[in-house]
CSV table of C-alpha atoms in Angstrom, one decimal:
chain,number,residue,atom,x,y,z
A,727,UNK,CA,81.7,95.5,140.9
A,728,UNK,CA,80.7,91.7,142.2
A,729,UNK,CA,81.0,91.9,145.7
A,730,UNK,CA,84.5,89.1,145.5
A,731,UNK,CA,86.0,92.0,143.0
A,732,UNK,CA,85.3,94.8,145.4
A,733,UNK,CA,86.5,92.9,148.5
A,734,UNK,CA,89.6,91.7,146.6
A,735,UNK,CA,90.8,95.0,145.3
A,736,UNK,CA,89.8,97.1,148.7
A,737,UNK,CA,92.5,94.3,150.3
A,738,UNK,CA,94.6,94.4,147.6
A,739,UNK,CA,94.8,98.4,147.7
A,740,UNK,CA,95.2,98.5,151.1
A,741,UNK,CA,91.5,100.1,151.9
A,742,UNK,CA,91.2,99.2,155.1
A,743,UNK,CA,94.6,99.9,156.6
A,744,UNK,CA,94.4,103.3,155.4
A,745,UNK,CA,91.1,104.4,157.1
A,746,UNK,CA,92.3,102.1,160.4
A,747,UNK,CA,95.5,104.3,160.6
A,748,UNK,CA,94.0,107.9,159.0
A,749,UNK,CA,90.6,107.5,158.5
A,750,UNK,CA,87.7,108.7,158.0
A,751,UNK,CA,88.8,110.1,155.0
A,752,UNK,CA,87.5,111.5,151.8
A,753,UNK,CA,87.6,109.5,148.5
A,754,UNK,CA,90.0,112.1,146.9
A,755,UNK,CA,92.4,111.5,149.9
A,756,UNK,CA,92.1,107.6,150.2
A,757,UNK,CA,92.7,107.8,145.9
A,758,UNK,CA,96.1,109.7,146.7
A,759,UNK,CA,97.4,107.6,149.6
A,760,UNK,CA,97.0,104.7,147.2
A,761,UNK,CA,97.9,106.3,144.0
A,762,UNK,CA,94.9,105.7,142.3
A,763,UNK,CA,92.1,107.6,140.6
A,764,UNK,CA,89.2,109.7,142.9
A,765,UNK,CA,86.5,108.3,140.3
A,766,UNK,CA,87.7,104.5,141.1
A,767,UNK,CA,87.9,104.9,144.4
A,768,UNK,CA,85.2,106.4,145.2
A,769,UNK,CA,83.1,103.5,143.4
A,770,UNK,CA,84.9,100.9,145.3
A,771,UNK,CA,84.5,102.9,148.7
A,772,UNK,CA,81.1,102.6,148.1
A,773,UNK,CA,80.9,99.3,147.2
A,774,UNK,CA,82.6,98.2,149.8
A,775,UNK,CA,79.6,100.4,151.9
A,776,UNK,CA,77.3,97.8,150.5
A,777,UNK,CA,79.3,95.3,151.8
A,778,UNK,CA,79.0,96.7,155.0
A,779,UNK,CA,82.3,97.0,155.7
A,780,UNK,CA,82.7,100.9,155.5
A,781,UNK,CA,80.6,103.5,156.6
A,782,UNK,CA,79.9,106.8,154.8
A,783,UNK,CA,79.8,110.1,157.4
A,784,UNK,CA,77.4,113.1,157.0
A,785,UNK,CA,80.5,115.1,155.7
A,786,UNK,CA,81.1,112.4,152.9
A,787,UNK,CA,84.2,110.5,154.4
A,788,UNK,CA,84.3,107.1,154.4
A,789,UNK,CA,85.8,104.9,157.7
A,790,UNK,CA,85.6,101.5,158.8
A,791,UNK,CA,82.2,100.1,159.6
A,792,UNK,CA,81.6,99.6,163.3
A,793,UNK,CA,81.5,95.8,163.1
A,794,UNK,CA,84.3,95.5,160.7
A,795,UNK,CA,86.1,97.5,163.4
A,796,UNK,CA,85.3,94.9,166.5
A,797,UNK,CA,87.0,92.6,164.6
A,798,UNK,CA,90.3,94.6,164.5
């Protein structure tokens, strides 16, 4: 994914509103909140870790990133 694509789709998908109000969640659980596949989302999760604006835990979760969190 270009970064643009990633950051569109995370927004469009509703990323980032999910882990504010549930996360840190797994991929397989962020895929079913947003009724989409584990595989997909796991590749955009971490996409959007490149980004910087998530953060993956030790127990493979992925939350918001601290900055993108300040800015909330």
């Amino acid at each position: 994914l270009l970064p643009g694509q990633a950051l569109f789709t995370a927004c469009k998908l509703q990323v980032f509103d999910v882990l504010q109000d549930q996360g840190p969640l797994k991929a397989a659980d962020v895929a079913r909140r947003m009724d989409a596949s584990t595989g997909g989302t796991e590749r955009l999760l971490d996409a959007c870790v490149a980004l910087g604006l998530l953060d993956r835990t030790d127990r493979g979760a992925w939350g918001l990133s601290s900055s993108l969190q300040a800015g909330r």
